[in-house]
């Protein structure tokens, strides 16, 4: 196992206050553990850009009252059956729905899929979480 490296990090006072409140709530005593977790999350969120194949979830919030958005979202998923593994449809309220689309495959195809989903009228928010 590689030897740990000590680094200095300057954190603005307002962030320190928020961080300390979360640490108290969670019972965490070590700033190092928090920084390590934050770095792991950052690496997980951005390292997919360096890989050819990715796995993860596309989270999507949309207004199902707009046009034929449900049908359009299904049609788009069918265009990407090579990367769409599964999906879950969640009713949030009378107008809003959420999709969780599991993906696995080519990074470029997943990026293209997200781009097409984003362009769909009625889509409010897309969040990509790759691991």
PDB file of C-alpha atoms in Angstrom:
ATOM      1  CA  UNK A   1       0.000   0.000   0.000  1.00  0.00           C
ATOM      2  CA  UNK A   2       1.429   3.400  -0.937  1.00  0.00           C
ATOM      3  CA  UNK A   3       2.498   5.717   1.844  1.00  0.00           C
ATOM      4  CA  UNK A   4      -0.087   8.441   2.562  1.00  0.00           C
ATOM      5  CA  UNK A   5       0.880  11.964   1.543  1.00  0.00           C
ATOM      6  CA  UNK A   6       0.240  14.994   3.726  1.00  0.00           C
ATOM      7  CA  UNK A   7      -1.169  18.046   1.910  1.00  0.00           C
ATOM      8  CA  UNK A   8      -2.409  21.431   3.092  1.00  0.00           C
ATOM      9  CA  UNK A   9      -5.806  22.667   1.996  1.00  0.00           C
ATOM     10  CA  UNK A  10      -7.233  26.128   2.553  1.00  0.00           C
ATOM     11  CA  UNK A  11     -10.993  26.079   3.104  1.00  0.00           C
ATOM     12  CA  UNK A  12     -13.112  29.243   3.272  1.00  0.00           C
ATOM     13  CA  UNK A  13     -14.590  29.913   6.709  1.00  0.00           C
ATOM     14  CA  UNK A  14     -18.204  29.510   5.558  1.00  0.00           C
ATOM     15  CA  UNK A  15     -17.464  26.040   4.153  1.00  0.00           C
ATOM     16  CA  UNK A  16     -15.683  25.040   7.352  1.00  0.00           C
ATOM     17  CA  UNK A  17     -18.783  25.988   9.360  1.00  0.00           C
ATOM     18  CA  UNK A  18     -21.075  23.926   7.131  1.00  0.00           C
ATOM     19  CA  UNK A  19     -18.631  21.033   7.141  1.00  0.00           C
ATOM     20  CA  UNK A  20     -18.309  21.047  10.938  1.00  0.00           C
ATOM     21  CA  UNK A  21     -22.103  20.991  11.302  1.00  0.00           C
ATOM     22  CA  UNK A  22     -22.350  17.936   9.031  1.00  0.00           C
ATOM     23  CA  UNK A  23     -19.459  16.246  10.831  1.00  0.00           C
ATOM     24  CA  UNK A  24     -21.157  16.768  14.211  1.00  0.00           C
ATOM     25  CA  UNK A  25     -24.441  15.408  12.861  1.00  0.00           C
ATOM     26  CA  UNK A  26     -22.732  12.328  11.432  1.00  0.00           C
ATOM     27  CA  UNK A  27     -20.339  11.856  14.363  1.00  0.00           C
ATOM     28  CA  UNK A  28     -17.232  12.244  12.184  1.00  0.00           C
ATOM     29  CA  UNK A  29     -14.162  13.562  13.985  1.00  0.00           C
ATOM     30  CA  UNK A  30     -11.539  13.622  11.215  1.00  0.00           C
ATOM     31  CA  UNK A  31     -11.246  16.301   8.530  1.00  0.00           C
ATOM     32  CA  UNK A  32      -8.910  13.916   6.687  1.00  0.00           C
ATOM     33  CA  UNK A  33     -11.673  11.320   6.356  1.00  0.00           C
ATOM     34  CA  UNK A  34     -14.040  13.965   4.953  1.00  0.00           C
ATOM     35  CA  UNK A  35     -11.464  15.185   2.426  1.00  0.00           C
ATOM     36  CA  UNK A  36     -10.681  11.596   1.390  1.00  0.00           C
ATOM     37  CA  UNK A  37     -14.393  10.876   0.850  1.00  0.00           C
ATOM     38  CA  UNK A  38     -14.825  14.095  -1.130  1.00  0.00           C
ATOM     39  CA  UNK A  39     -11.854  13.202  -3.329  1.00  0.00           C
ATOM     40  CA  UNK A  40     -13.205   9.692  -3.945  1.00  0.00           C
ATOM     41  CA  UNK A  41     -16.553  11.178  -4.993  1.00  0.00           C
ATOM     42  CA  UNK A  42     -14.834  13.707  -7.266  1.00  0.00           C
ATOM     43  CA  UNK A  43     -12.730  10.990  -8.895  1.00  0.00           C
ATOM     44  CA  UNK A  44     -15.762   8.727  -9.375  1.00  0.00           C
ATOM     45  CA  UNK A  45     -17.750  11.590 -10.881  1.00  0.00           C
ATOM     46  CA  UNK A  46     -15.054  12.643 -13.345  1.00  0.00           C
ATOM     47  CA  UNK A  47     -12.920   9.568 -14.101  1.00  0.00           C
ATOM     48  CA  UNK A  48     -15.537   8.164 -16.504  1.00  0.00           C
ATOM     49  CA  UNK A  49     -14.422  10.826 -18.968  1.00  0.00           C
ATOM     50  CA  UNK A  50     -11.141   8.933 -19.277  1.00  0.00           C
ATOM     51  CA  UNK A  51     -12.642   5.466 -19.810  1.00  0.00           C
ATOM     52  CA  UNK A  52     -14.028   3.863 -22.942  1.00  0.00           C
ATOM     53  CA  UNK A  53     -16.739   1.902 -21.104  1.00  0.00           C
ATOM     54  CA  UNK A  54     -18.887   3.183 -18.247  1.00  0.00           C
ATOM     55  CA  UNK A  55     -21.574   1.951 -15.861  1.00  0.00           C
ATOM     56  CA  UNK A  56     -24.056   4.034 -13.904  1.00  0.00           C
ATOM     57  CA  UNK A  57     -27.419   5.724 -13.624  1.00  0.00           C
ATOM     58  CA  UNK A  58     -28.975   8.614 -15.511  1.00  0.00           C
ATOM     59  CA  UNK A  59     -31.407  10.408 -13.185  1.00  0.00           C
ATOM     60  CA  UNK A  60     -34.007  12.445 -15.031  1.00  0.00           C
ATOM     61  CA  UNK A  61     -36.823  14.700 -13.766  1.00  0.00           C
ATOM     62  CA  UNK A  62     -39.585  15.673 -16.198  1.00  0.00           C
ATOM     63  CA  UNK A  63     -43.111  17.090 -16.473  1.00  0.00           C
ATOM     64  CA  UNK A  64     -45.248  14.348 -17.986  1.00  0.00           C
ATOM     65  CA  UNK A  65     -48.010  16.870 -18.858  1.00  0.00           C
ATOM     66  CA  UNK A  66     -45.883  18.401 -21.621  1.00  0.00           C
ATOM     67  CA  UNK A  67     -46.518  17.032 -25.091  1.00  0.00           C
ATOM     68  CA  UNK A  68     -45.743  13.360 -25.570  1.00  0.00           C
ATOM     69  CA  UNK A  69     -42.685  13.423 -23.335  1.00  0.00           C
ATOM     70  CA  UNK A  70     -43.276   9.923 -21.920  1.00  0.00           C
ATOM     71  CA  UNK A  71     -43.343   8.369 -25.394  1.00  0.00           C
ATOM     72  CA  UNK A  72     -40.363  10.412 -26.560  1.00  0.00           C
ATOM     73  CA  UNK A  73     -38.257   9.341 -23.585  1.00  0.00           C
ATOM     74  CA  UNK A  74     -39.100   5.671 -24.213  1.00  0.00           C
ATOM     75  CA  UNK A  75     -38.343   6.046 -27.932  1.00  0.00           C
ATOM     76  CA  UNK A  76     -34.953   7.580 -27.135  1.00  0.00           C
ATOM     77  CA  UNK A  77     -34.132   4.716 -24.758  1.00  0.00           C
ATOM     78  CA  UNK A  78     -35.024   2.227 -27.501  1.00  0.00           C
ATOM     79  CA  UNK A  79     -32.501   3.926 -29.800  1.00  0.00           C
ATOM     80  CA  UNK A  80     -29.787   3.094 -27.236  1.00  0.00           C
ATOM     81  CA  UNK A  81     -30.578  -0.508 -26.297  1.00  0.00           C
ATOM     82  CA  UNK A  82     -26.866  -1.253 -26.548  1.00  0.00           C
ATOM     83  CA  UNK A  83     -26.232   0.872 -23.421  1.00  0.00           C
ATOM     84  CA  UNK A  84     -29.611   1.028 -21.621  1.00  0.00           C
ATOM     85  CA  UNK A  85     -29.736  -1.890 -19.182  1.00  0.00           C
ATOM     86  CA  UNK A  86     -32.946  -1.064 -17.326  1.00  0.00           C
ATOM     87  CA  UNK A  87     -35.052   1.817 -16.065  1.00  0.00           C
ATOM     88  CA  UNK A  88     -37.396   2.719 -13.238  1.00  0.00           C
ATOM     89  CA  UNK A  89     -40.251   5.222 -13.559  1.00  0.00           C
ATOM     90  CA  UNK A  90     -41.212   7.064 -10.364  1.00  0.00           C
ATOM     91  CA  UNK A  91     -44.320   9.235  -9.949  1.00  0.00           C
ATOM     92  CA  UNK A  92     -43.410  12.245  -7.791  1.00  0.00           C
ATOM     93  CA  UNK A  93     -46.722  14.114  -7.957  1.00  0.00           C
ATOM     94  CA  UNK A  94     -49.545  14.817 -10.414  1.00  0.00           C
ATOM     95  CA  UNK A  95     -47.205  16.418 -12.975  1.00  0.00           C
ATOM     96  CA  UNK A  96     -43.654  15.355 -12.214  1.00  0.00           C
ATOM     97  CA  UNK A  97     -41.988  12.030 -12.818  1.00  0.00           C
ATOM     98  CA  UNK A  98     -38.488  10.753 -12.369  1.00  0.00           C
ATOM     99  CA  UNK A  99     -36.625   8.175 -14.420  1.00  0.00           C
ATOM    100  CA  UNK A 100     -33.620   6.228 -13.230  1.00  0.00           C
ATOM    101  CA  UNK A 101     -31.997   4.742 -16.320  1.00  0.00           C
ATOM    102  CA  UNK A 102     -29.267   2.151 -15.722  1.00  0.00           C
ATOM    103  CA  UNK A 103     -26.561   2.301 -18.381  1.00  0.00           C
ATOM    104  CA  UNK A 104     -23.503   0.227 -19.246  1.00  0.00           C
ATOM    105  CA  UNK A 105     -21.341   0.472 -22.323  1.00  0.00           C
ATOM    106  CA  UNK A 106     -19.579   2.964 -24.543  1.00  0.00           C
ATOM    107  CA  UNK A 107     -18.848   6.316 -22.913  1.00  0.00           C
ATOM    108  CA  UNK A 108     -19.623   8.107 -26.170  1.00  0.00           C
ATOM    109  CA  UNK A 109     -22.982   6.337 -26.583  1.00  0.00           C
ATOM    110  CA  UNK A 110     -23.962   7.215 -23.002  1.00  0.00           C
ATOM    111  CA  UNK A 111     -22.947  10.836 -23.589  1.00  0.00           C
ATOM    112  CA  UNK A 112     -25.012  10.857 -26.796  1.00  0.00           C
ATOM    113  CA  UNK A 113     -27.988   9.326 -24.951  1.00  0.00           C
ATOM    114  CA  UNK A 114     -27.817  12.015 -22.251  1.00  0.00           C
ATOM    115  CA  UNK A 115     -27.642  14.713 -24.930  1.00  0.00           C
ATOM    116  CA  UNK A 116     -30.777  13.407 -26.640  1.00  0.00           C
ATOM    117  CA  UNK A 117     -32.649  13.080 -23.345  1.00  0.00           C
ATOM    118  CA  UNK A 118     -31.696  16.669 -22.423  1.00  0.00           C
ATOM    119  CA  UNK A 119     -33.166  18.018 -25.666  1.00  0.00           C
ATOM    120  CA  UNK A 120     -36.574  16.479 -24.970  1.00  0.00           C
ATOM    121  CA  UNK A 121     -39.260  19.063 -24.238  1.00  0.00           C
ATOM    122  CA  UNK A 122     -40.550  18.600 -20.689  1.00  0.00           C
ATOM    123  CA  UNK A 123     -37.228  17.400 -19.233  1.00  0.00           C
ATOM    124  CA  UNK A 124     -36.339  19.609 -16.266  1.00  0.00           C
ATOM    125  CA  UNK A 125     -33.154  18.047 -14.926  1.00  0.00           C
ATOM    126  CA  UNK A 126     -30.675  15.310 -15.782  1.00  0.00           C
ATOM    127  CA  UNK A 127     -27.979  14.027 -13.464  1.00  0.00           C
ATOM    128  CA  UNK A 128     -25.448  11.424 -14.558  1.00  0.00           C
ATOM    129  CA  UNK A 129     -23.880   9.250 -11.873  1.00  0.00           C
ATOM    130  CA  UNK A 130     -21.250   6.879 -13.163  1.00  0.00           C
ATOM    131  CA  UNK A 131     -19.225   4.495 -11.051  1.00  0.00           C
TER     132      UNK A 131
END
